mmCIF file of C-alpha atoms and ligand atoms in Angstrom:
data_model
loop_
_atom_site.group_PDB
_atom_site.id
_atom_site.type_symbol
_atom_site.label_atom_id
_atom_site.label_comp_id
_atom_site.label_asym_id
_atom_site.label_seq_id
_atom_site.Cartn_x
_atom_site.Cartn_y
_atom_site.Cartn_z
ATOM 1 C CA MET M 24 0.000 0.000 0.000
ATOM 2 C CA LYS M 25 2.148 2.780 -1.342
ATOM 3 C CA LEU M 26 1.528 6.288 -0.051
ATOM 4 C CA VAL M 27 1.155 8.973 -2.676
ATOM 5 C CA GLY M 28 0.857 11.788 -0.152
ATOM 6 C CA GLN M 29 -2.274 13.560 -1.249
ATOM 7 C CA GLY M 30 -5.775 14.247 -0.058
ATOM 8 C CA SER M 31 -7.150 15.052 3.371
ATOM 9 C CA ILE M 32 -6.525 13.465 6.753
ATOM 10 C CA TRP M 33 -8.881 13.678 9.715
ATOM 11 C CA TRP M 34 -6.640 14.936 12.502
ATOM 12 C CA ASN M 35 -8.045 15.397 16.045
ATOM 13 C CA GLY M 36 -11.459 16.467 14.764
ATOM 14 C CA LYS M 37 -10.545 18.451 11.636
ATOM 15 C CA LEU M 38 -9.816 17.617 8.015
ATOM 16 C CA VAL M 39 -6.342 18.884 7.134
ATOM 17 C CA PRO M 40 -4.170 18.550 4.001
ATOM 18 C CA TRP M 41 -2.014 15.385 3.924
ATOM 19 C CA SER M 42 1.224 17.388 4.356
ATOM 20 C CA GLU M 43 0.010 19.008 7.593
ATOM 21 C CA ALA M 44 -0.761 15.839 9.584
ATOM 22 C CA ASN M 45 2.672 15.443 11.185
ATOM 23 C CA VAL M 46 4.088 14.467 14.601
ATOM 24 C CA HIS M 47 7.240 15.315 16.555
ATOM 25 C CA VAL M 48 10.085 12.760 16.838
ATOM 26 C CA ALA M 49 9.478 12.709 20.624
ATOM 27 C CA THR M 50 5.954 11.306 20.117
ATOM 28 C CA HIS M 51 5.455 8.597 22.758
ATOM 29 C CA ALA M 52 3.962 6.052 20.318
ATOM 30 C CA LEU M 53 7.082 6.167 18.115
ATOM 31 C CA HIS M 54 9.202 5.001 21.030
ATOM 32 C CA TYR M 55 6.876 2.690 22.957
ATOM 33 C CA ALA M 56 4.227 1.519 20.445
ATOM 34 C CA SER M 57 1.443 3.152 22.499
ATOM 35 C CA SER M 58 -0.941 3.116 19.580
ATOM 36 C CA VAL M 59 -4.136 1.394 18.475
ATOM 37 C CA PHE M 60 -5.447 1.242 14.944
ATOM 38 C CA GLU M 61 -8.062 -0.146 12.583
ATOM 39 C CA GLY M 62 -8.080 -1.095 8.925
ATOM 40 C CA LEU M 63 -11.279 -0.882 6.873
ATOM 41 C CA ARG M 64 -12.140 -1.009 3.223
ATOM 42 C CA GLY M 65 -14.382 1.111 1.112
ATOM 43 C CA TYR M 66 -15.806 -0.623 -1.973
ATOM 44 C CA PRO M 67 -17.233 0.977 -5.125
ATOM 45 C CA ASN M 68 -20.985 1.009 -4.737
ATOM 46 C CA GLY M 69 -23.278 2.678 -7.257
ATOM 47 C CA ASP M 70 -21.642 6.014 -8.029
ATOM 48 C CA GLY M 71 -19.990 6.228 -4.618
ATOM 49 C CA CYS M 72 -18.208 4.230 -1.947
ATOM 50 C CA ALA M 73 -19.562 1.907 0.747
ATOM 51 C CA VAL M 74 -17.556 1.207 3.899
ATOM 52 C CA PHE M 75 -17.525 -2.456 4.939
ATOM 53 C CA ARG M 76 -18.613 -3.145 8.536
ATOM 54 C CA LEU M 77 -17.876 0.363 9.764
ATOM 55 C CA ARG M 78 -19.633 -0.008 13.110
ATOM 56 C CA GLU M 79 -17.858 -3.293 13.952
ATOM 57 C CA HIS M 80 -14.441 -1.838 13.170
ATOM 58 C CA MET M 81 -15.029 1.254 15.275
ATOM 59 C CA HIS M 82 -16.371 -0.914 18.088
ATOM 60 C CA ARG M 83 -13.162 -2.971 17.988
ATOM 61 C CA MET M 84 -11.103 0.239 18.039
ATOM 62 C CA VAL M 85 -12.860 1.417 21.181
ATOM 63 C CA GLN M 86 -12.366 -2.019 22.767
ATOM 64 C CA SER M 87 -8.669 -2.076 21.786
ATOM 65 C CA CYS M 88 -8.204 1.307 23.501
ATOM 66 C CA ARG M 89 -9.949 -0.056 26.579
ATOM 67 C CA ILE M 90 -7.659 -3.103 26.664
ATOM 68 C CA VAL M 91 -4.420 -1.097 26.395
ATOM 69 C CA ASN M 92 -5.573 1.829 28.601
ATOM 70 C CA LEU M 93 -5.591 4.461 25.869
ATOM 71 C CA PRO M 94 -8.156 7.127 26.853
ATOM 72 C CA LEU M 95 -9.929 7.932 23.616
ATOM 73 C CA ALA M 96 -11.583 11.347 23.302
ATOM 74 C CA TRP M 97 -14.065 10.153 20.663
ATOM 75 C CA SER M 98 -17.093 7.886 20.902
ATOM 76 C CA GLU M 99 -17.771 4.978 18.561
ATOM 77 C CA GLU M 100 -20.374 7.138 16.818
ATOM 78 C CA GLN M 101 -17.951 10.039 16.369
ATOM 79 C CA LEU M 102 -15.296 7.694 14.980
ATOM 80 C CA CYS M 103 -17.815 6.354 12.442
ATOM 81 C CA GLU M 104 -18.580 9.946 11.401
ATOM 82 C CA ALA M 105 -14.853 10.730 11.156
ATOM 83 C CA VAL M 106 -14.290 7.764 8.817
ATOM 84 C CA LEU M 107 -17.221 8.720 6.580
ATOM 85 C CA ALA M 108 -16.145 12.375 6.472
ATOM 86 C CA THR M 109 -12.593 11.390 5.452
ATOM 87 C CA VAL M 110 -13.806 9.003 2.748
ATOM 88 C CA ARG M 111 -16.126 11.710 1.367
ATOM 89 C CA ALA M 112 -13.404 14.364 1.464
ATOM 90 C CA ASN M 113 -11.013 12.191 -0.550
ATOM 91 C CA GLY M 114 -13.584 10.981 -3.061
ATOM 92 C CA TYR M 115 -12.056 7.514 -3.593
ATOM 93 C CA ARG M 116 -14.443 4.721 -4.575
ATOM 94 C CA SER M 117 -12.085 1.854 -3.706
ATOM 95 C CA CYS M 118 -10.017 2.566 -0.629
ATOM 96 C CA TYR M 119 -8.271 1.392 2.501
ATOM 97 C CA ILE M 120 -9.072 3.370 5.635
ATOM 98 C CA ARG M 121 -6.747 3.619 8.624
ATOM 99 C CA PRO M 122 -8.174 5.197 11.798
ATOM 100 C CA PHE M 123 -5.748 5.259 14.703
ATOM 101 C CA ALA M 124 -5.152 6.716 18.126
ATOM 102 C CA PHE M 125 -1.824 7.120 19.844
ATOM 103 C CA ARG M 126 0.023 8.718 22.736
ATOM 104 C CA GLY M 127 1.494 11.935 21.409
ATOM 105 C CA TYR M 128 4.063 14.518 22.456
ATOM 106 C CA GLY M 129 4.361 15.208 26.181
ATOM 107 C CA GLN M 130 6.934 13.222 28.054
ATOM 108 C CA LEU M 131 9.725 10.785 27.255
ATOM 109 C CA GLY M 132 9.545 7.649 29.394
ATOM 110 C CA VAL M 133 7.581 4.431 29.417
ATOM 111 C CA ASP M 134 4.671 5.733 31.548
ATOM 112 C CA PRO M 135 2.259 7.280 28.999
ATOM 113 C CA THR M 136 -0.009 8.982 31.552
ATOM 114 C CA HIS M 137 1.064 12.547 30.769
ATOM 115 C CA CYS M 138 1.086 12.237 26.993
ATOM 116 C CA PRO M 139 -1.986 13.446 25.089
ATOM 117 C CA VAL M 140 -3.912 11.005 22.906
ATOM 118 C CA ASP M 141 -4.025 12.019 19.238
ATOM 119 C CA THR M 142 -6.512 10.511 16.794
ATOM 120 C CA ALA M 143 -6.377 10.424 13.014
ATOM 121 C CA VAL M 144 -8.023 8.829 9.984
ATOM 122 C CA ILE M 145 -6.040 8.261 6.795
ATOM 123 C CA VAL M 146 -7.641 7.093 3.533
ATOM 124 C CA ILE M 147 -5.725 5.804 0.527
ATOM 125 C CA GLU M 148 -6.865 4.472 -2.821
ATOM 126 C CA HIS M 149 -6.467 0.691 -2.820
ATOM 127 C CA GLY M 150 -7.313 -2.429 -4.818
ATOM 128 C CA ALA M 151 -6.309 -6.082 -4.283
ATOM 129 C CA HIS M 152 -3.723 -6.507 -1.496
ATOM 130 C CA PHE M 153 -1.922 -9.651 -2.692
ATOM 131 C CA GLY M 154 -2.730 -8.874 -6.346
ATOM 132 C CA VAL M 155 -5.652 -10.009 -8.495
ATOM 133 C CA GLU M 156 -3.859 -13.219 -9.499
ATOM 134 C CA ALA M 157 -3.422 -14.320 -5.867
ATOM 135 C CA ALA M 158 -7.193 -14.250 -5.311
ATOM 136 C CA GLU M 159 -7.579 -16.845 -8.067
ATOM 137 C CA LYS M 160 -4.385 -18.871 -8.001
ATOM 138 C CA GLY M 161 -3.573 -18.646 -4.311
ATOM 139 C CA ILE M 162 -0.377 -17.815 -2.440
ATOM 140 C CA ASP M 163 2.516 -19.820 -1.015
ATOM 141 C CA VAL M 164 2.733 -19.672 2.754
ATOM 142 C CA GLY M 165 5.273 -20.990 5.266
ATOM 143 C CA MET M 166 4.990 -21.809 8.957
ATOM 144 C CA SER M 167 6.831 -19.186 10.969
ATOM 145 C CA SER M 168 9.539 -19.912 13.498
ATOM 146 C CA TRP M 169 8.101 -16.977 15.478
ATOM 147 C CA ARG M 170 5.195 -17.693 17.845
ATOM 148 C CA ARG M 171 2.353 -15.261 18.433
ATOM 149 C CA MET M 172 2.460 -13.431 21.735
ATOM 150 C CA ALA M 173 1.691 -15.503 24.826
ATOM 151 C CA PRO M 174 -1.701 -14.410 26.249
ATOM 152 C CA ASP M 175 -0.091 -12.923 29.361
ATOM 153 C CA THR M 176 2.420 -10.848 27.402
ATOM 154 C CA LEU M 177 0.582 -8.732 24.824
ATOM 155 C CA PRO M 178 -3.207 -8.819 24.327
ATOM 156 C CA ALA M 179 -3.859 -10.295 20.866
ATOM 157 C CA MET M 180 -7.487 -9.133 20.849
ATOM 158 C CA ALA M 181 -6.339 -5.500 20.862
ATOM 159 C CA LYS M 182 -5.325 -4.225 17.450
ATOM 160 C CA SER M 183 -2.381 -2.414 18.959
ATOM 161 C CA ALA M 184 0.808 -1.370 17.173
ATOM 162 C CA ALA M 185 2.872 -3.308 19.728
ATOM 163 C CA ASN M 186 1.531 -6.611 18.371
ATOM 164 C CA TYR M 187 2.701 -5.761 14.887
ATOM 165 C CA LEU M 188 6.382 -6.122 15.613
ATOM 166 C CA ASN M 189 5.553 -9.808 15.922
ATOM 167 C CA SER M 190 3.682 -9.605 12.592
ATOM 168 C CA GLN M 191 6.691 -7.911 10.990
ATOM 169 C CA LEU M 192 8.981 -10.718 12.170
ATOM 170 C CA VAL M 193 6.564 -13.263 10.691
ATOM 171 C CA ILE M 194 6.237 -11.635 7.265
ATOM 172 C CA LEU M 195 9.921 -10.715 6.920
ATOM 173 C CA GLU M 196 10.962 -14.286 7.690
ATOM 174 C CA ALA M 197 8.331 -15.634 5.265
ATOM 175 C CA LYS M 198 9.527 -13.356 2.456
ATOM 176 C CA ALA M 199 13.185 -14.193 3.125
ATOM 177 C CA ASN M 200 12.202 -17.867 2.680
ATOM 178 C CA GLY M 201 10.396 -17.191 -0.613
ATOM 179 C CA PHE M 202 6.814 -17.249 0.726
ATOM 180 C CA THR M 203 4.152 -14.565 0.370
ATOM 181 C CA ASP M 204 3.188 -14.761 4.042
ATOM 182 C CA GLY M 205 3.739 -16.818 7.170
ATOM 183 C CA ILE M 206 1.401 -18.492 9.647
ATOM 184 C CA ALA M 207 2.469 -18.427 13.293
ATOM 185 C CA LEU M 208 1.670 -20.899 16.053
ATOM 186 C CA ASP M 209 0.545 -19.806 19.503
ATOM 187 C CA LEU M 210 2.470 -20.369 22.726
ATOM 188 C CA ASN M 211 1.170 -23.942 22.950
ATOM 189 C CA GLY M 212 2.119 -24.849 19.388
ATOM 190 C CA HIS M 213 -1.401 -24.571 17.952
ATOM 191 C CA VAL M 214 -2.220 -22.659 14.779
ATOM 192 C CA SER M 215 -2.772 -18.977 15.491
ATOM 193 C CA GLU M 216 -2.872 -16.637 12.468
ATOM 194 C CA GLY M 217 -1.016 -14.993 9.600
ATOM 195 C CA SER M 218 0.942 -11.743 9.906
ATOM 196 C CA GLY M 219 -2.188 -9.760 9.090
ATOM 197 C CA ALA M 220 -4.969 -12.259 8.513
ATOM 198 C CA ASN M 221 -6.937 -15.105 10.093
ATOM 199 C CA VAL M 222 -6.698 -18.722 8.958
ATOM 200 C CA PHE M 223 -9.442 -21.080 7.732
ATOM 201 C CA VAL M 224 -9.202 -24.763 6.840
ATOM 202 C CA VAL M 225 -11.799 -26.601 4.765
ATOM 203 C CA GLU M 226 -12.000 -30.276 5.621
ATOM 204 C CA ARG M 227 -14.644 -32.574 4.180
ATOM 205 C CA GLY M 228 -16.960 -29.630 3.484
ATOM 206 C CA MET M 229 -16.617 -28.184 7.000
ATOM 207 C CA LEU M 230 -14.942 -24.846 7.866
ATOM 208 C CA LEU M 231 -12.466 -24.872 10.756
ATOM 209 C CA THR M 232 -10.685 -21.881 12.257
ATOM 210 C CA PRO M 233 -8.519 -21.264 15.345
ATOM 211 C CA SER M 234 -10.485 -20.027 18.337
ATOM 212 C CA LEU M 235 -9.950 -16.766 20.232
ATOM 213 C CA GLY M 236 -7.832 -18.549 22.851
ATOM 214 C CA SER M 237 -5.074 -19.095 20.261
ATOM 215 C CA SER M 238 -3.790 -15.482 20.411
ATOM 216 C CA ILE M 239 -5.672 -14.287 17.332
ATOM 217 C CA LEU M 240 -7.147 -10.946 16.420
ATOM 218 C CA GLN M 241 -10.926 -11.377 16.352
ATOM 219 C CA GLY M 242 -11.117 -10.603 12.659
ATOM 220 C CA ILE M 243 -14.159 -8.886 11.223
ATOM 221 C CA THR M 244 -13.607 -10.651 7.898
ATOM 222 C CA ARG M 245 -13.380 -13.912 9.892
ATOM 223 C CA ALA M 246 -16.799 -13.166 11.405
ATOM 224 C CA SER M 247 -18.162 -12.342 7.933
ATOM 225 C CA VAL M 248 -16.783 -15.596 6.477
ATOM 226 C CA ILE M 249 -18.358 -17.589 9.326
ATOM 227 C CA GLN M 250 -21.696 -15.882 8.613
ATOM 228 C CA LEU M 251 -21.501 -16.483 4.837
ATOM 229 C CA ALA M 252 -20.537 -20.126 5.341
ATOM 230 C CA ARG M 253 -23.457 -20.692 7.728
ATOM 231 C CA ASP M 254 -25.790 -18.896 5.290
ATOM 232 C CA ALA M 255 -24.677 -21.476 2.710
ATOM 233 C CA GLY M 256 -25.513 -24.307 5.097
ATOM 234 C CA LEU M 257 -21.910 -25.208 5.935
ATOM 235 C CA GLU M 258 -20.811 -26.282 9.380
ATOM 236 C CA VAL M 259 -18.231 -23.974 10.983
ATOM 237 C CA ARG M 260 -16.133 -24.839 14.023
ATOM 238 C CA GLU M 261 -13.791 -22.645 16.031
ATOM 239 C CA MET M 262 -11.175 -24.906 17.538
ATOM 240 C CA VAL M 263 -7.727 -25.492 18.985
ATOM 241 C CA MET M 264 -6.022 -26.375 15.716
ATOM 242 C CA PRO M 265 -2.992 -28.643 15.490
ATOM 243 C CA ARG M 266 -0.440 -27.560 12.877
ATOM 244 C CA GLU M 267 -0.782 -30.784 10.901
ATOM 245 C CA MET M 268 -4.398 -29.931 10.042
ATOM 246 C CA LEU M 269 -2.943 -27.356 7.636
ATOM 247 C CA TYR M 270 -1.008 -30.087 5.811
ATOM 248 C CA CYS M 271 -4.121 -32.297 5.567
ATOM 249 C CA ALA M 272 -6.543 -29.522 4.538
ATOM 250 C CA ASP M 273 -8.715 -29.884 1.419
ATOM 251 C CA GLU M 274 -8.622 -26.082 1.182
ATOM 252 C CA LEU M 275 -6.869 -23.394 3.150
ATOM 253 C CA PHE M 276 -7.336 -19.638 3.023
ATOM 254 C CA LEU M 277 -6.346 -16.438 4.798
ATOM 255 C CA CYS M 278 -8.838 -13.676 5.419
ATOM 256 C CA GLY M 279 -8.656 -10.104 6.572
ATOM 257 C CA THR M 280 -9.623 -6.605 5.507
ATOM 258 C CA ALA M 281 -6.539 -6.194 3.331
ATOM 259 C CA ALA M 282 -6.217 -9.870 2.290
ATOM 260 C CA GLU M 283 -10.009 -10.272 1.809
ATOM 261 C CA ILE M 284 -10.303 -14.046 1.138
ATOM 262 C CA THR M 285 -6.996 -15.307 -0.274
ATOM 263 C CA PRO M 286 -6.532 -19.004 -1.092
ATOM 264 C CA VAL M 287 -3.333 -20.671 0.104
ATOM 265 C CA ARG M 288 -2.076 -23.035 -2.598
ATOM 266 C CA SER M 289 0.899 -24.405 -0.663
ATOM 267 C CA ILE M 290 2.002 -24.556 2.938
ATOM 268 C CA ASP M 291 5.670 -25.218 3.684
ATOM 269 C CA ARG M 292 5.985 -26.074 -0.041
ATOM 270 C CA LYS M 293 3.386 -28.853 0.255
ATOM 271 C CA PRO M 294 0.401 -28.345 -2.087
ATOM 272 C CA VAL M 295 -2.909 -27.705 -0.343
ATOM 273 C CA GLY M 296 -5.546 -30.118 -1.689
ATOM 274 C CA SER M 297 -5.205 -30.101 -5.466
ATOM 275 C CA GLY M 298 -2.754 -27.173 -5.299
ATOM 276 C CA SER M 299 -5.255 -24.653 -6.628
ATOM 277 C CA ARG M 300 -8.210 -22.709 -5.245
ATOM 278 C CA GLY M 301 -10.937 -25.000 -3.929
ATOM 279 C CA PRO M 302 -14.687 -24.706 -4.571
ATOM 280 C CA ILE M 303 -15.688 -23.558 -1.075
ATOM 281 C CA THR M 304 -13.027 -20.821 -1.046
ATOM 282 C CA ALA M 305 -14.228 -19.682 -4.495
ATOM 283 C CA MET M 306 -17.865 -19.681 -3.348
ATOM 284 C CA LEU M 307 -17.060 -17.605 -0.248
ATOM 285 C CA GLN M 308 -14.977 -15.139 -2.289
ATOM 286 C CA ALA M 309 -17.789 -14.703 -4.813
ATOM 287 C CA GLU M 310 -20.409 -14.191 -2.113
ATOM 288 C CA PHE M 311 -18.203 -11.744 -0.201
ATOM 289 C CA ARG M 312 -17.458 -9.716 -3.353
ATOM 290 C CA ALA M 313 -21.067 -9.696 -4.487
ATOM 291 C CA ILE M 314 -22.227 -8.230 -1.180
ATOM 292 C CA ALA M 315 -19.317 -5.752 -0.895
ATOM 293 C CA SER M 316 -19.860 -4.436 -4.426
ATOM 294 C CA GLY M 317 -23.635 -4.276 -4.123
ATOM 295 C CA THR M 318 -24.376 -6.816 -6.861
ATOM 296 C CA LYS M 319 -26.168 -8.920 -4.219
ATOM 297 C CA PRO M 320 -28.397 -7.450 -1.500
ATOM 298 C CA ASP M 321 -26.622 -6.412 1.688
ATOM 299 C CA ARG M 322 -28.644 -8.911 3.743
ATOM 300 C CA HIS M 323 -26.620 -8.455 6.942
ATOM 301 C CA SER M 324 -26.394 -4.622 6.758
ATOM 302 C CA TRP M 325 -22.606 -4.677 6.395
ATOM 303 C CA LEU M 326 -22.291 -1.606 4.170
ATOM 304 C CA THR M 327 -22.452 2.085 5.020
ATOM 305 C CA ARG M 328 -22.587 4.502 2.094
ATOM 306 C CA ALA M 329 -20.099 7.346 2.545
HETATM 307 C C1 LIG F 430 -2.896 -10.016 12.924
HETATM 308 C C2 LIG F 430 -4.194 -9.922 12.201
HETATM 309 N N1 LIG F 430 -5.069 -10.931 12.302
HETATM 310 C C3 LIG F 430 -6.258 -10.901 11.670
HETATM 311 C C4 LIG F 430 -6.625 -9.830 10.886
HETATM 312 C C5 LIG F 430 -7.959 -9.811 10.204
HETATM 313 O O1 LIG F 430 -8.798 -8.864 10.812
HETATM 314 P P1 LIG F 430 -9.927 -8.099 9.992
HETATM 315 O O2 LIG F 430 -10.658 -9.119 9.229
HETATM 316 O O3 LIG F 430 -10.770 -7.471 11.042
HETATM 317 O O4 LIG F 430 -9.261 -7.116 9.126
HETATM 318 C C6 LIG F 430 -5.745 -8.754 10.751
HETATM 319 C C7 LIG F 430 -6.132 -7.631 9.907
HETATM 320 O O5 LIG F 430 -5.847 -6.543 10.082
HETATM 321 C C8 LIG F 430 -4.511 -8.793 11.435
HETATM 322 O O6 LIG F 430 -3.647 -7.781 11.335
#
């Protein structure tokens, strides 16, 4: 997601030009990762843009702040308005939206208490994250030698910047080994998640995914996939997932706001199923896209027109 440096940014309640939304090098979050963020997508819809699951994302942002003790000055409702105002101001039809809140300039030292909390919303134009081809052909993924954070170290349910050093280690190692992404295990050696996406296995027509206890982010795309699968009459189970289930899967896919639903065609260089996208993954992708783009009715009220 390359930054082109144009448009407007919502910055502590006001829309300002891109070049004016800056921070000082002494900003607390730069030193101690005292920051919480969200990632949403806006999809072309009619002649405008519809934001996918706006309310759920802003709810998770408020909850993340609660978990990491970041006193947010804005309500869930105000954050929703801020996102819509930023999308409208930039006029993109297909975009990635990044609201975030962080401890700003005030004091240097671990204790953040005397640093103000700044809040911003950035919007950039954005299409397919792993590329259009990946959505059809799938990606090659490797198991990471890095584990996700133990539950009593960093809270995985908070989408906090601190957790993303772990994600960076996972994706950098994966890329160095020739993979597109990595999947990490949790402290107990069970499947957790990708560097920026949740994991699903299809086995004999059933959808399986690691449960919340496996140090995962409670993905909003994950929840949407579970809903779409149940709508289609499929059984879905959240479970403690042994690593070898990935090697035995009929189908395997990653899902997240940026990744959407991306098939995994090989894991640790072993082909998944037939080595190409499976029928259930394709069905879920098609259903997800049809709802997001408005070609099928928004039966779960997931879209908010900007
Ligand atoms: C570590 C991690 N897990 C899972 C997800 C998927 O979450 P969502 O579907 O809400 O984007 C993300 C996406 O940002 C992520 O960064």
